C-alpha positions as MATLAB code, in Angstrom:
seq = 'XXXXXXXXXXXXXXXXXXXXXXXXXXXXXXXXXXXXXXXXXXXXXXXXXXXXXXXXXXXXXXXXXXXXXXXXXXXXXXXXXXXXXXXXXXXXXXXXXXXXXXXXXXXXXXXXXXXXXXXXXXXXXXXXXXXXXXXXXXXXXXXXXXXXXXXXXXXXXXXXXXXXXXXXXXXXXXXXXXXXXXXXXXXXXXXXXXXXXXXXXXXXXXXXXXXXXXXXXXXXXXXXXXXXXXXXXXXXXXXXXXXXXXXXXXXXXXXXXXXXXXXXXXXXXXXXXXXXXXXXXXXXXXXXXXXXXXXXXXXXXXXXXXXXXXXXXXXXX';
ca = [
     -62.920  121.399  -80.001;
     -65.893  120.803  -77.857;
     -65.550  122.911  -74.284;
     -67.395  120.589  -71.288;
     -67.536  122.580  -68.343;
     -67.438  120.353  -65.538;
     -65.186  118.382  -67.298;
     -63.367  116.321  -64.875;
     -66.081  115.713  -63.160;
     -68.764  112.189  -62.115;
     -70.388  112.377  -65.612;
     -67.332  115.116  -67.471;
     -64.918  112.630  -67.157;
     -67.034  109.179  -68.842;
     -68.524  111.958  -71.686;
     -65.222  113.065  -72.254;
     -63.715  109.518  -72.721;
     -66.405  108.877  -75.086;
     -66.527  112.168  -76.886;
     -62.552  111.374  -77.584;
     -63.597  108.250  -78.683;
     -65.407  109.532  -81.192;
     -62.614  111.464  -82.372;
     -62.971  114.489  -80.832;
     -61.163  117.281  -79.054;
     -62.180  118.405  -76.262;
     -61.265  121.266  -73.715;
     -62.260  120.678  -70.040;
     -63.069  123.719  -67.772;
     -62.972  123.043  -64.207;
     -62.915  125.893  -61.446;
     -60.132  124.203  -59.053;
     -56.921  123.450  -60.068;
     -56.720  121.708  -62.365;
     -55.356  118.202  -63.295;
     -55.177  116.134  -66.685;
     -56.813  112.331  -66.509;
     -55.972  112.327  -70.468;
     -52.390  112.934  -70.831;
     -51.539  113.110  -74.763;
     -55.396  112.324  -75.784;
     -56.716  115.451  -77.737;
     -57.499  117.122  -74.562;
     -56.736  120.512  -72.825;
     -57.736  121.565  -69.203;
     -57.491  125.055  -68.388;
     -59.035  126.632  -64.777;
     -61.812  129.566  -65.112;
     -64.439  130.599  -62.902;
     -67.177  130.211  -64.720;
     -68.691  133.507  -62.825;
     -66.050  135.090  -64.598;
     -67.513  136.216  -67.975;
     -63.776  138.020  -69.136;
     -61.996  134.292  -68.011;
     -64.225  132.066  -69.862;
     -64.344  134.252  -72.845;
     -60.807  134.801  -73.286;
     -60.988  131.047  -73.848;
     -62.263  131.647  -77.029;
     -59.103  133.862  -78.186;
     -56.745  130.633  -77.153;
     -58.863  127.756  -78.504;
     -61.146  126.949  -81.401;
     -64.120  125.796  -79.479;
     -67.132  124.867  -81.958;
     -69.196  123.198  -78.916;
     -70.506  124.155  -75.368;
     -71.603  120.661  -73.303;
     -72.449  122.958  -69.742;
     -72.113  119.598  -67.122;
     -71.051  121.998  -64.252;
     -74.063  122.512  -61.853;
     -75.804  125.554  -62.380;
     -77.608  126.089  -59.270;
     -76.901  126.741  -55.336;
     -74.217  124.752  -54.119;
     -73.748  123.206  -51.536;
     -77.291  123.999  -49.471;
     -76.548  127.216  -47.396;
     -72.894  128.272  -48.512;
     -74.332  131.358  -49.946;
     -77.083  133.514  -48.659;
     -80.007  132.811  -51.114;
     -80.144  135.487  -53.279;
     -76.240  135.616  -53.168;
     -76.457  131.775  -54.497;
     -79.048  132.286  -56.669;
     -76.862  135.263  -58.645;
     -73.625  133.308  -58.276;
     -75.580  130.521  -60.247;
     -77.421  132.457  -62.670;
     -74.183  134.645  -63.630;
     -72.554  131.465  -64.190;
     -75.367  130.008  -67.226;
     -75.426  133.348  -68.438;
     -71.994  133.750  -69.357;
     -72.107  130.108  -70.979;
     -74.831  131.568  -72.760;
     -72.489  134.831  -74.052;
     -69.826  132.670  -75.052;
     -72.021  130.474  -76.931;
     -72.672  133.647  -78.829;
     -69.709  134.876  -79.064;
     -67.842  131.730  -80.095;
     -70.898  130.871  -82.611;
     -70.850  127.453  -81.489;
     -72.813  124.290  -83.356;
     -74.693  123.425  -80.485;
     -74.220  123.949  -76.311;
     -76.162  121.483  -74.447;
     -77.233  121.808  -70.966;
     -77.254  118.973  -68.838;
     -80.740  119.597  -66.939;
     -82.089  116.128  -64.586;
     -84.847  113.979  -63.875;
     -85.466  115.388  -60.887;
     -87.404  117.721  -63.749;
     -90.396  115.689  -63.583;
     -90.768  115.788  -59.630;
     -94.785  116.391  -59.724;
     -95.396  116.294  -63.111;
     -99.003  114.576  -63.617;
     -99.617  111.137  -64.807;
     -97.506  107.744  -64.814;
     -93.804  106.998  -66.292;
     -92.312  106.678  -68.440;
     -92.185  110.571  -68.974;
     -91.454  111.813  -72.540;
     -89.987  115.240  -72.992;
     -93.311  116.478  -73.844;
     -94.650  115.913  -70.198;
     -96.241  119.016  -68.906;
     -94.186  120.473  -65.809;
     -94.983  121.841  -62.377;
     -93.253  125.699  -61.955;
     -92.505  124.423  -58.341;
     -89.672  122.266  -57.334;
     -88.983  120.497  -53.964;
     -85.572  120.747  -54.099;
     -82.786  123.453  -55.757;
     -81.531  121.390  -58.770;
     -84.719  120.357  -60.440;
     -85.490  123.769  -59.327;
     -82.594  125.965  -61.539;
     -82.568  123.297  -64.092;
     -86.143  124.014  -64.845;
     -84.860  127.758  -65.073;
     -82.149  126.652  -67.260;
     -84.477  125.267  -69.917;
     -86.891  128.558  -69.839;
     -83.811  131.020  -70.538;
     -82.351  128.337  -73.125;
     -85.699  128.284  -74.797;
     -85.965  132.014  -74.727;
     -82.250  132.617  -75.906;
     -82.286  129.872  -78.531;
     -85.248  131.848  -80.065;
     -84.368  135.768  -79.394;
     -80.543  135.079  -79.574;
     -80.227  132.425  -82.154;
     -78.472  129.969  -80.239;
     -78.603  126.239  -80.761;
     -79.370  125.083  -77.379;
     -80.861  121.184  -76.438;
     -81.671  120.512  -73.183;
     -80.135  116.867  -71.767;
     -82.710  115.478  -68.788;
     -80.354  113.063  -67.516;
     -81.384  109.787  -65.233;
     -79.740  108.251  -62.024;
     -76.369  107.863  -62.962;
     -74.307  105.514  -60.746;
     -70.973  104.349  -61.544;
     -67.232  105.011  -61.001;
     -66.312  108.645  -59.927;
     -69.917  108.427  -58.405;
     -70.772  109.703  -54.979;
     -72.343  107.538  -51.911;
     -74.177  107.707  -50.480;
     -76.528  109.652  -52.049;
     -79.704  111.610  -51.276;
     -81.709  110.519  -54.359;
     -81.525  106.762  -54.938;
     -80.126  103.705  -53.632;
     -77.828  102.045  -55.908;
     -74.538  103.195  -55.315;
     -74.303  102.742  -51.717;
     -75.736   99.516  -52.041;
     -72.446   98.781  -54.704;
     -70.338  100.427  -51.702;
     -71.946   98.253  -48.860;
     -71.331   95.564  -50.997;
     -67.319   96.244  -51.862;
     -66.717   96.972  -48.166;
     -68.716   94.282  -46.273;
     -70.642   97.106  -43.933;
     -74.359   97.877  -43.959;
     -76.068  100.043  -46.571;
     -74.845  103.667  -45.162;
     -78.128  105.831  -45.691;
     -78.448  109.221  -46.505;
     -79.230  111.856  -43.727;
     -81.990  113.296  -46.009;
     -83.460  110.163  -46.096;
     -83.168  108.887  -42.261;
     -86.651  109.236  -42.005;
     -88.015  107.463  -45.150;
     -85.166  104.761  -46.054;
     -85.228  102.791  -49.433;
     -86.776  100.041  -49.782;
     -86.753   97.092  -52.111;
     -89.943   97.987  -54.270;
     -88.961  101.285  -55.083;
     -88.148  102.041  -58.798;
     -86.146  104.909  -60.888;
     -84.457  104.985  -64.175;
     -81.032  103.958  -63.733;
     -78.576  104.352  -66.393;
     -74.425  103.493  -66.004;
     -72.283  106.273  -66.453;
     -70.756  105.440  -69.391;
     -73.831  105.035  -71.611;
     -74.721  108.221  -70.230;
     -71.549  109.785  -71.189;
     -71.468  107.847  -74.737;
     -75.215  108.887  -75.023;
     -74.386  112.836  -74.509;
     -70.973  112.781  -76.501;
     -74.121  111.375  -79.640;
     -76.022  114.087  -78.679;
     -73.210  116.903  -78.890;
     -71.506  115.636  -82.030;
     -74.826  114.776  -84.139;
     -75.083  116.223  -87.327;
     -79.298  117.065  -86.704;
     -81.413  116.813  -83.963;
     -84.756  117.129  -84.541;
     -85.919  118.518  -80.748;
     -84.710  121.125  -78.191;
     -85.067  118.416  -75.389;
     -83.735  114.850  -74.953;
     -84.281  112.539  -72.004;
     -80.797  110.623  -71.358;
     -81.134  107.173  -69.400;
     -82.167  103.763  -69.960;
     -85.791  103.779  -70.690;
     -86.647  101.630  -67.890;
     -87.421  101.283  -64.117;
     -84.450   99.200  -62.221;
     -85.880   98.745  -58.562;
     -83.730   98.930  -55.696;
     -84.378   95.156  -54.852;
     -83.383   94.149  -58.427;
     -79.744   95.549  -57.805;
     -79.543   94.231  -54.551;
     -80.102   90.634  -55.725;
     -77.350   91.031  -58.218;
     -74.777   92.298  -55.563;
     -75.999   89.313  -53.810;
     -75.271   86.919  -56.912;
     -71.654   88.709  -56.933;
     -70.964   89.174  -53.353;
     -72.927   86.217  -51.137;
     -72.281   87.561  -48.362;
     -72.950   91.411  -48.855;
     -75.598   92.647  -46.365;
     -78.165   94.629  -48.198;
     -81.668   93.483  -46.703;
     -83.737   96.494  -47.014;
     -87.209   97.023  -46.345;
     -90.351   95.024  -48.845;
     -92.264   97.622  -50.973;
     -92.046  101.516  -51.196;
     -91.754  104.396  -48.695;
     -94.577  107.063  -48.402;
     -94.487  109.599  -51.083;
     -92.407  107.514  -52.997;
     -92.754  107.536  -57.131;
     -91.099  105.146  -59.484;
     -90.084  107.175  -62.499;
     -88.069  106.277  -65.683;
     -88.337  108.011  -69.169;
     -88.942  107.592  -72.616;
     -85.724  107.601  -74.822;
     -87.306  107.499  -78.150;
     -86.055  110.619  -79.112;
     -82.514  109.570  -78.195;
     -83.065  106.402  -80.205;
     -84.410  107.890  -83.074;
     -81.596  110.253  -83.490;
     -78.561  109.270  -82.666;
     -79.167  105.221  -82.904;
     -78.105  105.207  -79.420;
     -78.703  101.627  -77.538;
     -77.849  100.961  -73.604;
     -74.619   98.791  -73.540;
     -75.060   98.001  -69.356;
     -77.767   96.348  -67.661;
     -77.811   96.036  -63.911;
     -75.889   92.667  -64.295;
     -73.319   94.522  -65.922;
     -72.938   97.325  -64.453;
     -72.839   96.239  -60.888;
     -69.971   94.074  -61.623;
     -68.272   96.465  -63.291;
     -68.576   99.198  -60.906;
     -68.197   96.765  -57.872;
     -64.575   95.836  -59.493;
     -63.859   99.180  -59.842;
     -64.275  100.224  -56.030;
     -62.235   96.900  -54.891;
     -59.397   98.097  -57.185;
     -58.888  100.553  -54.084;
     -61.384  103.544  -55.647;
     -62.870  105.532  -52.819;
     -65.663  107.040  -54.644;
];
């Protein structure tokens, strides 16, 4: 039984449809109460704080968990709920006792969802293999404590023994997805386009709206859920690191046009070219490829339709 922490969350819910797919178990941790999307599927919810290191633990004594996949965010939470260093323990307390269990359970493997907000500042042009050197500093608190994440993994997986990979996941849009967000464009532009209203921006960008030129790797949710559930249930992987997405830049203009192909009269005119400061980045996949054989099943045509049905089905998010 494979325990994903964030379970029934955006990206828990599409890896656990495909993990079950695959014919697994799986055992979804989520700190609210809890509900069951899987009724009678090989899958158990149960509610733990994750800050809780006696809660999640006694997991263990109830259920034969052979696999960590640690989707729940392990960082500050929303900005300014906390005091910082209040934040900063809750969050840290959190990885660490996913760590302990790992231990203690002597799982097969516990992956760590990290993000490619990693390569914020990292020198030289995409795509980015896992390889690319890093920057200590990050502009913003996720790329921030995921870059933690992977130093204490890569410390623990040598002094401690465990079998940790790292997952740098893309721009995942898709059902369960929230808009509008603060990173890129596409799904508010799918949720301008299933409600007829203008694209609703982002407050942190106000200042610096998308525009059409601009460029980042963006992968549907469900081949990023099919591509982790690979990950987490291969029998060898070769590296400690594995960039999850498509492999290729999709700009904001690109999905826009489709939207318009599918919806003529969606109104999503946004600005030629790209904003100040603005970096197209995608990653290389290789690794991905070359160990699990996975393929992306959605391209933009595909996806938007998909995910466009889904939100006029009467979906909110």
């Amino acid at each position: 039984m494979i325990l994903i922490t964030g379970g029934l969350g955006f990206i828990g819910t599409h890896t656990t449809r495909a993990l079950l797919d695959l014919g697994e178990s799986c055992l979804l941790l989520q700190r609210r109460a809890p509900r069951d999307p899987f009724p009678g599927e090989g899958v158990v919810v149960e509610q733990a704080d994750l800050a809780d290191e006696a809660a999640l633990l006694a997991l263990g004594d109830k259920h034969d968990i052979t696999g960590i996949l640690h989707l729940a965010g392990s960082f500050p939470w929303p900005p300014g709920a906390d005091e910082p260093v209040v934040g900063a323990r809750k969050a840290l307390t959190g990885l660490l006792n996913v760590f302990a269990a790992a231990a203690a359970w002597g799982v097969t493997r516990l992956g760590l969802a990290s993000t490619i907000g990693i390569y914020g500042g990292a020198a030289g042009p995409s795509p980015f293999t896992e390889d690319t050197p890093l920057p200590l500093t990050a502009p913003h608190p996720i790329p921030g404590f995921k870059k933690i994440s992977e130093v204490l993994a890569d410390h623990l997986a040598g002094a401690a023994g465990l079998p940790v990979v790292n997952y740098r996941i893309g721009a995942i849009w898709g059902p369960l997805g929230h808009s509008p967000s603060p990173f890129f464009a596409a799904p508010q532009l799918v949720h301008a386009a299933a409600r007829g209203t203008a694209v609703q921006v982002h407050p942190a960008r106000a200042a610096n709206p998308p525009r059409a030129g601009e460029a980042i790797d963006l992968c549907y949710v469900k081949d990023c859920g099919r591509a982790l559930a690979l990950l987490q249930t291969a029998g060898t992987l070769r590296h400690r690191t594995y960039n999850v997405a498509s492999g290729r830049p999709t700009t904001n203009g690109e999905v826009a046009a489709v939207l318009g192909e599918l919806v003529p009269d969606a109104r999503l005119d946004l600005p030629e070219g790209r904003g100040p400061g603005v970096r197209d980045t995608w990653l290389d996949i290789t690794r991905l490829r070359e160990d699990t054989g996975y393929e992306p099943a959605y391209d933009t045509e595909r996806a938007a339709a998909e995910y466009l049905a889904w939100l006029r089905e009467g979906h909110d998010r």
